[in-house]
Amino acid sequence: MSDFSHNIGSLARLLMESARDLAPIVVVIVFFQVVVIRQPFPNLSDILIGTALVVIGLTLFVRGLEMGLFPLGESMAQAFARKGSVMWMLLFSFALGFGTTVAEPALIAVAKEAAQTVAEAGHILADEQSLKNYAFGLRMTVAVSVGFAIMVGVIRIVKGWPIQGLIMAGYLGVVVLTFFAPPEIIGIAYDSGGVTTSTITVPLVTALGVGLATSIRGRNPMTDGFGLIALASLTPMMFVMVYGIVY
Amino acid sequence: MNLIHHILATGYATLFDVVPIAAILIFFQVVVLKKIPPNPKRIIAGFAYVLVGLTVFLVGLEMALFPVGETMARQLTDPEFIGSSAALGIVDWRDYMWVYIFAAAIGFATTAAEPSLIAVALKAQQVSGGAIQAWGLRLAVALGVAIGVSLGAYRIVSGTPLHWYIIAGYVVVLIQTIWASKFIVALAYDSGGVTTSTVTVPVVTALGLGLASTIPGRSPLLDGFGLIAFASLFPIMSVLAYAKLAEWMQVWRQKREYKRDEHEEEGKIL
């Protein structure tokens, strides 16, 4: 009985936390609707039900992170570190980066739009087959680039390289490529870095990095454990521009 | 009934996102590591929570936030709302003040609610032993996105080239990095990537495309992109700045305490 009331109590606390996390969004929308646009809300009941769903969903998500994604990512990182096989670990990193990105709906949408843009600029034919080929190639490019990034990031954690060097080299790469890439592709390339990191990938990859840095002696989870996401959002920018130059 | 149908359809789509990840994890766990992680039941339950939670969250967003965000982006960029000059086809960036404010507000609000940012902030608080507070980090990131998206909206209105803004941003990040404490750098870089996920991308993309399609002389395909790039660059700067500020505050507080102690010592001697 006390266990039950304890659970209800912690659930209520979690719900409160989610509600607080979402408060800014509600304030912004109400402010603009009431003060700036000065029109009543369309479908007020939908908005209220939707907000309640968002709060419940976020609560479950955060609970699931702490129960499933975080412990799994960390225990896998530790198991790989104990196994001592760098080969398998790199293969795993690549698979995780590639596999989580290739089916990402945001990426599929962006690739389609990119194909259209490039066709309008006259770089490829505007028929359905060439559009499809272009979009598919782009998607594969981004997925490979994310796999590559996670792999390089894991090597970095193992070797203890500072993250600044890699990121600055990446920035330099982006800047140089910008001057050679066709102008139509630049906006898409710059945005592609942001769309690749999905909500399920981020916690897993973060837990992996932190777990790895915790289990390798001489690494600090704070300075060495983070940084995988940063690399995964930088490499797609370069790879997409290269794709634009080559294609 | 419609709602249940919607939840099931979204759940199905989310499941498809999770299946490849789960397949990779299970393959490596079983074939390569040949070991079952501790508490397998709890982990599976956790995955189920994530799946159901994300589904309910997305359905709620589609009902509450996305239509409102899109309507507002459209209404705010409407030539009638902007005023006479836009209706005549002349673009003056000052007419779009409300758009910049809205862009900042929506960038801030969507980022504060972003689940992947919540995940990383939780982890950072845990790893740093509380030196970094999850709430403070999230506010810093959200502020960065607000500035970034607002500036990105200005870029679309003014029609200036994207890459100069981004390159200038890189230079600022470089200078800040040289200056920053090593403790925060990796986390700051990561916070750029995590801000643009489930919540922020659709709303911000809608704003960009809405702006580019209503402003005379802008093409949605050429000028509509780029807001996400701003939204993932500026949080790096704001988190580095936040860390620097926290450092200064601490030094200042210590100095003050030291002075007070000195005064007290002097008082005793006198």
XYZ file of C-alpha atoms in Angstrom:
517
model
C 0.000 0.000 0.000
C 2.739 2.417 0.939
C 4.574 1.375 -2.201
C 1.517 2.229 -4.234
C 1.120 5.677 -2.700
C 4.847 6.210 -3.144
C 4.497 5.476 -6.853
C 1.550 7.834 -7.178
C 3.568 10.485 -5.367
C 6.576 10.145 -7.658
C 4.335 10.080 -10.721
C 2.696 13.310 -9.598
C 6.132 14.849 -9.079
C 7.264 13.760 -12.537
C 4.116 15.181 -14.101
C 4.750 18.471 -12.311
C 8.300 18.553 -13.638
C 7.110 17.961 -17.195
C 4.508 20.682 -16.819
C 7.221 23.073 -15.672
C 9.420 22.023 -18.603
C 6.622 22.898 -20.987
C 5.475 26.122 -19.350
C 7.526 28.440 -21.613
C 5.877 27.101 -24.737
C 2.372 27.741 -23.360
C 3.269 31.254 -22.239
C 4.661 32.165 -25.666
C 1.660 30.887 -27.587
C -0.917 32.503 -25.311
C 0.972 35.791 -25.419
C 1.079 35.919 -29.208
C -2.481 34.789 -29.690
C -3.922 37.215 -27.145
C -1.630 40.246 -27.391
C -0.299 40.261 -30.952
C -2.752 38.510 -33.227
C -5.755 39.270 -30.993
C -7.892 36.408 -32.218
C -9.540 33.604 -30.257
C -7.835 30.222 -30.373
C -9.036 27.986 -33.186
C -10.123 24.626 -31.704
C -9.532 25.424 -28.064
C -10.528 21.908 -26.965
C -7.981 20.336 -29.321
C -5.281 22.571 -27.932
C -6.134 21.696 -24.338
C -6.243 17.946 -25.009
C -3.025 18.232 -27.028
C -1.243 20.049 -24.207
C -2.328 17.390 -21.705
C -1.018 14.672 -24.053
C 2.300 16.493 -24.431
C 2.753 16.633 -20.642
C 1.898 12.940 -20.191
C 4.089 11.910 -23.126
C 7.105 13.849 -21.889
C 6.732 12.327 -18.411
C 6.723 8.782 -19.797
C 9.647 9.587 -22.113
C 11.876 10.906 -19.319
C 10.971 7.918 -17.107
C 11.823 5.557 -19.987
C 15.175 7.301 -20.546
C 16.219 6.664 -16.971
C 15.000 3.061 -17.006
C 16.025 1.935 -20.496
C 18.091 4.083 -22.827
C 20.648 5.485 -20.364
C 21.464 2.225 -18.544
C 21.604 0.264 -21.795
C 23.934 2.732 -23.516
C 26.240 2.784 -20.511
C 26.267 -0.964 -19.922
C 27.050 -1.568 -23.595
C 29.883 0.954 -23.502
C 31.319 -0.752 -20.434
C 30.963 -4.206 -21.986
C 32.787 -3.058 -25.135
C 35.541 -1.467 -23.057
C 35.956 -4.666 -21.054
C 35.985 -6.807 -24.195
C 38.875 -4.702 -25.407
C 38.182 -5.124 -29.114
C 38.433 -1.741 -30.780
C 37.346 -3.229 -34.115
C 33.948 -4.349 -32.841
C 33.432 -1.129 -30.969
C 34.072 0.922 -34.101
C 31.770 -1.302 -36.115
C 29.089 -0.830 -33.467
C 29.553 2.967 -33.493
C 29.261 3.102 -37.241
C 26.191 0.861 -37.276
C 24.516 2.934 -34.578
C 25.147 6.205 -36.412
C 24.194 4.882 -39.832
C 21.217 2.818 -38.683
C 19.590 5.543 -36.630
C 19.972 8.156 -39.360
C 19.089 6.306 -42.539
C 15.407 5.875 -41.646
C 15.014 9.258 -39.958
C 11.770 10.843 -41.289
C 13.148 14.391 -41.077
C 16.075 13.359 -43.274
C 13.812 11.676 -45.826
C 11.785 14.894 -46.083
C 14.865 17.094 -46.429
C 16.402 14.826 -49.084
C 13.236 15.060 -51.169
C 13.171 18.854 -50.947
C 16.855 19.001 -51.804
C 16.332 16.942 -54.960
C 13.612 19.361 -56.037
C 15.781 22.408 -55.403
C 18.672 20.984 -57.361
C 16.386 19.969 -60.224
C 14.934 23.483 -60.372
C 18.437 24.854 -60.635
C 18.970 22.517 -63.598
C 21.731 20.330 -62.142
C 19.738 17.121 -62.557
C 16.793 16.140 -64.725
C 13.382 16.813 -63.201
C 11.879 13.402 -63.967
C 10.796 11.163 -61.138
C 13.607 8.631 -61.451
C 16.449 11.160 -61.276
C 14.777 12.939 -58.362
C 14.457 9.654 -56.508
C 18.048 8.662 -57.233
C 19.343 12.015 -56.062
C 17.306 11.937 -52.836
C 18.355 8.356 -52.090
C 22.024 9.134 -52.693
C 21.804 12.154 -50.426
C 20.169 10.133 -47.660
C 22.878 7.476 -47.849
C 25.553 10.182 -47.824
C 24.170 11.722 -44.651
C 23.723 8.339 -42.950
C 27.301 7.305 -43.803
C 28.576 10.659 -42.565
C 26.821 10.222 -39.200
C 28.175 6.685 -38.861
C 31.633 8.015 -39.678
C 31.227 10.818 -37.111
C 30.268 8.483 -34.267
C 33.190 6.235 -35.191
C 35.683 9.112 -35.174
C 34.146 10.352 -31.918
C 34.665 6.966 -30.277
C 38.283 6.852 -31.480
C 38.683 10.297 -29.960
C 37.376 9.104 -26.581
C 39.646 6.037 -26.652
C 42.713 8.086 -27.592
C 41.827 11.054 -25.412
C 42.106 13.676 -28.142
C 40.624 17.059 -27.227
C 37.321 17.772 -28.980
C 38.293 21.344 -29.972
C 40.814 20.200 -32.562
C 38.325 17.987 -34.387
C 35.535 20.551 -34.330
C 37.766 23.369 -35.565
C 39.093 21.157 -38.360
C 35.458 20.409 -39.239
C 34.560 24.112 -39.291
C 37.487 24.774 -41.578
C 36.289 21.969 -43.842
C 32.781 23.436 -43.941
C 34.083 26.912 -44.798
C 36.373 25.681 -47.561
C 33.706 23.450 -49.099
C 31.183 26.305 -49.028
C 33.198 28.132 -51.681
C 33.208 25.136 -54.026
C 29.704 23.767 -53.514
C 26.838 24.769 -55.818
C 24.928 27.612 -54.085
C 21.584 25.756 -54.138
C 22.930 23.015 -51.911
C 24.469 25.221 -49.208
C 21.284 25.949 -47.231
C 20.296 22.297 -47.288
C 23.799 21.173 -46.329
C 23.921 23.567 -43.379
C 20.498 22.426 -42.181
C 21.287 18.732 -42.613
C 23.543 18.831 -39.570
C 20.606 19.659 -37.370
C 18.058 17.174 -38.636
C 20.111 14.025 -38.218
C 20.086 13.718 -34.458
C 16.776 12.184 -33.462
C 15.217 12.029 -30.030
C 16.016 8.350 -29.520
C 19.564 8.561 -30.901
C 20.676 11.455 -28.701
C 20.189 9.803 -25.288
C 21.706 6.522 -26.489
C 24.759 8.139 -28.059
C 25.277 10.414 -25.055
C 25.081 7.467 -22.662
C 27.505 5.554 -24.896
C 30.071 8.370 -24.832
C 29.766 8.991 -21.120
C 29.868 5.254 -20.357
C 32.960 4.804 -22.487
C 34.772 7.751 -20.902
C 33.851 6.416 -17.459
C 35.196 2.928 -18.088
C 38.473 3.870 -19.785
C 41.104 4.868 -17.265
C 42.389 8.426 -17.568
C 39.275 9.736 -19.354
C 36.940 12.232 -17.794
C 33.222 11.673 -18.525
C 32.642 15.431 -18.673
C 35.454 16.496 -21.032
C 35.768 13.248 -23.004
C 32.298 11.709 -22.724
C 30.388 14.467 -24.480
C 31.115 15.527 -28.055
C 29.693 12.649 -30.112
C 26.542 14.592 -31.004
C 28.620 17.604 -31.999
C 30.588 15.537 -34.503
C 27.414 13.857 -35.764
C 25.921 17.240 -36.572
C 29.074 18.576 -38.224
C 30.061 15.827 -40.700
C 26.735 15.778 -42.622
C 27.324 19.424 -43.596
C 30.620 18.522 -45.242
C 29.452 15.264 -46.803
C 26.341 16.889 -48.311
C 28.424 19.650 -49.906
C 30.850 17.085 -51.303
C 27.838 15.187 -52.643
C 26.639 18.402 -54.280
C 30.034 18.994 -55.892
C 30.474 15.422 -57.122
C 26.937 14.764 -58.307
C -12.250 7.704 -31.927
C -10.303 9.858 -34.306
C -7.775 10.565 -31.561
C -7.192 6.870 -30.886
C -6.676 6.257 -34.572
C -4.185 9.118 -34.689
C -2.277 7.805 -31.672
C -2.067 4.331 -33.223
C -0.821 5.699 -36.556
C 1.840 7.854 -34.866
C 2.826 4.944 -32.628
C 3.314 2.787 -35.696
C 5.574 5.428 -37.268
C 7.575 5.826 -34.032
C 7.936 2.053 -33.823
C 9.532 2.128 -37.258
C 12.063 4.666 -35.979
C 12.936 2.400 -33.087
C 13.131 -0.935 -34.934
C 16.495 -0.364 -36.696
C 18.023 0.944 -33.467
C 16.704 -2.008 -31.494
C 17.952 -4.430 -34.171
C 21.484 -2.998 -33.988
C 21.495 -3.023 -30.197
C 20.219 -6.606 -29.983
C 22.648 -7.842 -32.656
C 25.694 -6.417 -30.899
C 24.435 -7.388 -27.469
C 23.747 -11.006 -28.392
C 26.221 -11.809 -31.183
C 29.238 -9.688 -30.275
C 29.082 -9.050 -26.548
C 27.327 -12.363 -25.841
C 26.011 -10.945 -22.608
C 22.624 -9.831 -21.390
C 22.728 -6.419 -19.675
C 21.642 -6.241 -16.027
C 17.884 -5.772 -15.489
C 16.733 -6.700 -18.995
C 13.055 -6.431 -18.001
C 13.522 -2.925 -16.697
C 15.353 -1.886 -19.881
C 12.599 -3.288 -22.100
C 10.002 -1.515 -19.973
C 12.066 1.658 -20.349
C 12.035 1.313 -24.133
C 8.268 0.811 -24.033
C 7.920 3.985 -21.942
C 10.062 5.910 -24.427
C 8.016 4.598 -27.340
C 4.614 5.324 -25.791
C 5.784 8.623 -24.304
C 7.193 9.897 -27.577
C 4.043 8.854 -29.451
C 1.683 10.598 -27.041
C 4.003 13.613 -27.017
C 4.006 13.876 -30.829
C 0.222 13.479 -31.109
C -0.219 16.200 -28.508
C 2.192 18.484 -30.370
C 0.349 17.977 -33.622
C -2.895 18.922 -31.934
C -1.701 21.826 -29.826
C 1.479 23.357 -31.114
C 2.033 22.719 -34.806
C -1.245 24.239 -36.088
C -0.889 27.269 -33.818
C 2.769 27.732 -34.785
C 2.023 27.478 -38.476
C -1.006 29.772 -38.314
C 0.996 32.353 -36.424
C 3.935 32.166 -38.805
C 1.483 32.759 -41.662
C -0.470 35.536 -39.978
C 2.620 37.381 -38.835
C 4.166 37.338 -42.299
C 0.925 38.322 -44.027
C 1.453 41.580 -45.973
C -1.746 42.950 -44.396
C -0.305 42.459 -40.929
C 3.113 43.810 -41.904
C 1.745 47.015 -43.366
C 1.520 48.926 -46.596
C 5.079 48.733 -47.929
C 5.128 44.935 -48.049
C 1.815 44.907 -49.909
C 3.440 47.104 -52.536
C 6.260 44.611 -52.933
C 8.931 46.628 -51.147
C 10.746 44.848 -48.351
C 11.907 46.903 -45.412
C 13.400 44.712 -42.707
C 12.087 47.013 -39.968
C 8.501 46.143 -40.854
C 9.078 42.617 -39.693
C 9.834 43.406 -36.036
C 7.053 41.144 -34.770
C 8.409 38.308 -36.872
C 11.817 38.538 -35.199
C 10.214 38.655 -31.768
C 7.990 35.714 -32.643
C 10.959 33.793 -34.057
C 12.921 34.339 -30.851
C 9.960 33.388 -28.673
C 9.134 30.255 -30.643
C 12.807 29.228 -30.752
C 13.055 29.636 -26.998
C 9.821 27.828 -26.223
C 10.295 24.837 -28.527
C 13.873 24.318 -27.353
C 12.912 24.447 -23.691
C 10.514 21.566 -24.416
C 12.876 19.545 -26.640
C 13.090 15.951 -25.295
C 16.646 15.289 -26.531
C 17.871 18.431 -24.809
C 16.148 17.309 -21.601
C 17.996 13.984 -21.937
C 21.420 15.588 -22.412
C 20.818 18.120 -19.637
C 19.856 15.326 -17.227
C 23.009 13.428 -18.123
C 25.190 16.536 -17.779
C 23.775 17.292 -14.332
C 24.445 13.703 -13.284
C 27.984 13.531 -14.719
C 29.053 16.930 -13.383
C 27.786 16.042 -9.927
C 25.362 18.968 -9.970
C 27.929 21.609 -10.972
C 25.840 22.028 -14.110
C 22.157 22.380 -13.411
C 19.850 20.816 -15.995
C 17.433 23.741 -15.880
C 20.171 26.377 -16.235
C 21.753 24.558 -19.169
C 18.405 24.262 -20.900
C 17.680 27.962 -20.427
C 21.101 28.858 -21.843
C 20.550 26.635 -24.870
C 17.007 27.955 -25.395
C 18.291 31.528 -25.246
C 20.894 30.685 -27.873
C 18.270 29.186 -30.167
C 16.054 32.237 -29.642
C 18.818 34.592 -30.783
C 19.786 32.267 -33.623
C 16.309 31.806 -35.076
C 15.572 35.518 -34.750
C 18.757 36.405 -36.627
C 17.953 33.696 -39.167
C 14.535 35.284 -39.747
C 16.242 38.626 -40.302
C 18.516 36.941 -42.828
C 15.551 35.612 -44.781
C 13.848 39.022 -44.738
C 16.993 40.863 -45.793
C 18.011 38.170 -48.296
C 21.672 38.178 -47.263
C 23.804 35.056 -47.899
C 23.643 32.355 -45.240
C 27.263 31.296 -45.253
C 28.658 34.644 -44.074
C 26.556 34.456 -40.898
C 27.612 30.884 -40.230
C 31.300 31.569 -40.895
C 31.177 34.603 -38.583
C 29.530 32.367 -35.993
C 32.355 29.834 -36.328
C 34.912 32.573 -35.686
C 33.070 33.606 -32.518
C 32.905 29.975 -31.342
C 36.635 29.616 -32.029
C 37.481 32.671 -29.937
C 35.182 31.539 -27.130
C 36.727 28.060 -27.184
C 40.246 29.394 -26.724
C 38.955 31.280 -23.743
C 36.649 28.674 -22.198
C 37.325 26.183 -19.438
C 37.939 22.699 -20.874
C 35.238 21.292 -18.598
C 32.358 22.789 -20.598
C 33.622 22.721 -24.203
C 32.435 19.236 -25.239
C 29.011 19.750 -23.690
C 28.661 23.157 -25.337
C 29.408 21.685 -28.775
C 26.901 18.914 -28.141
C 24.182 21.345 -27.183
C 24.257 22.666 -30.743
C 23.211 19.328 -32.153
C 20.566 18.368 -29.650
C 18.451 21.493 -29.893
C 17.054 20.677 -33.276
C 14.883 17.625 -32.927
C 11.268 16.593 -32.741
C 9.775 19.877 -31.563
C 11.992 22.574 -32.992
C 12.592 21.354 -36.540
C 8.975 21.266 -37.801
C 7.992 24.615 -36.269
C 11.168 26.421 -37.277
C 11.074 24.954 -40.791
C 7.446 26.079 -41.155
C 8.479 29.570 -40.087
C 11.332 29.680 -42.604
C 9.254 28.403 -45.511
C 6.337 30.676 -44.513
C 8.601 33.722 -44.435
C 10.362 32.895 -47.685
C 7.091 32.285 -49.543
C 5.335 35.485 -48.407
C 8.180 37.965 -48.718
C 8.411 39.350 -52.230
C 11.579 38.314 -54.055
C 12.398 35.326 -51.822
C 12.165 31.739 -52.996
C 11.099 29.165 -50.395
C 13.519 26.602 -51.792
C 16.551 28.888 -51.858
C 15.887 31.153 -48.884
C 13.633 28.974 -46.747
C 16.478 26.791 -45.516
C 19.075 27.867 -43.019
C 17.089 28.503 -39.833
C 18.050 25.085 -38.460
C 21.709 25.922 -39.059
C 21.313 29.099 -36.983
C 19.448 27.142 -34.309
C 22.302 24.657 -34.002
C 25.144 27.175 -34.011
C 24.007 29.808 -31.523
C 23.451 27.522 -28.514
C 27.185 26.680 -28.634
C 27.932 30.353 -28.085
C 25.292 30.849 -25.405
C 26.389 27.787 -23.407
C 30.055 28.866 -23.564
C 29.013 32.358 -22.480
C 26.840 30.962 -19.693
C 29.767 28.886 -18.380
C 32.076 31.915 -18.496
C 29.508 33.995 -16.645
C 29.084 31.318 -13.973
C 32.875 31.212 -13.581
C 33.105 34.991 -13.144
C 30.261 34.990 -10.674
C 32.067 32.400 -8.596
C 35.359 34.270 -8.657
C 33.570 37.475 -7.726
C 31.736 35.786 -4.869
C 34.957 34.264 -3.570
C 36.733 37.608 -3.722
C 33.920 39.257 -1.820
C 33.981 36.570 0.847
C 37.719 36.853 1.097
C 37.442 40.623 1.574
C 34.748 40.219 4.184
C 36.918 37.748 6.042
C 39.777 40.211 5.915
C 37.558 42.946 7.316
C 36.418 40.696 10.101
C 40.020 39.837 10.888
C 40.889 43.523 10.995
C 37.913 44.157 13.251
C 39.116 41.532 15.647
C 42.602 42.988 15.754
C 41.266 46.445 16.383
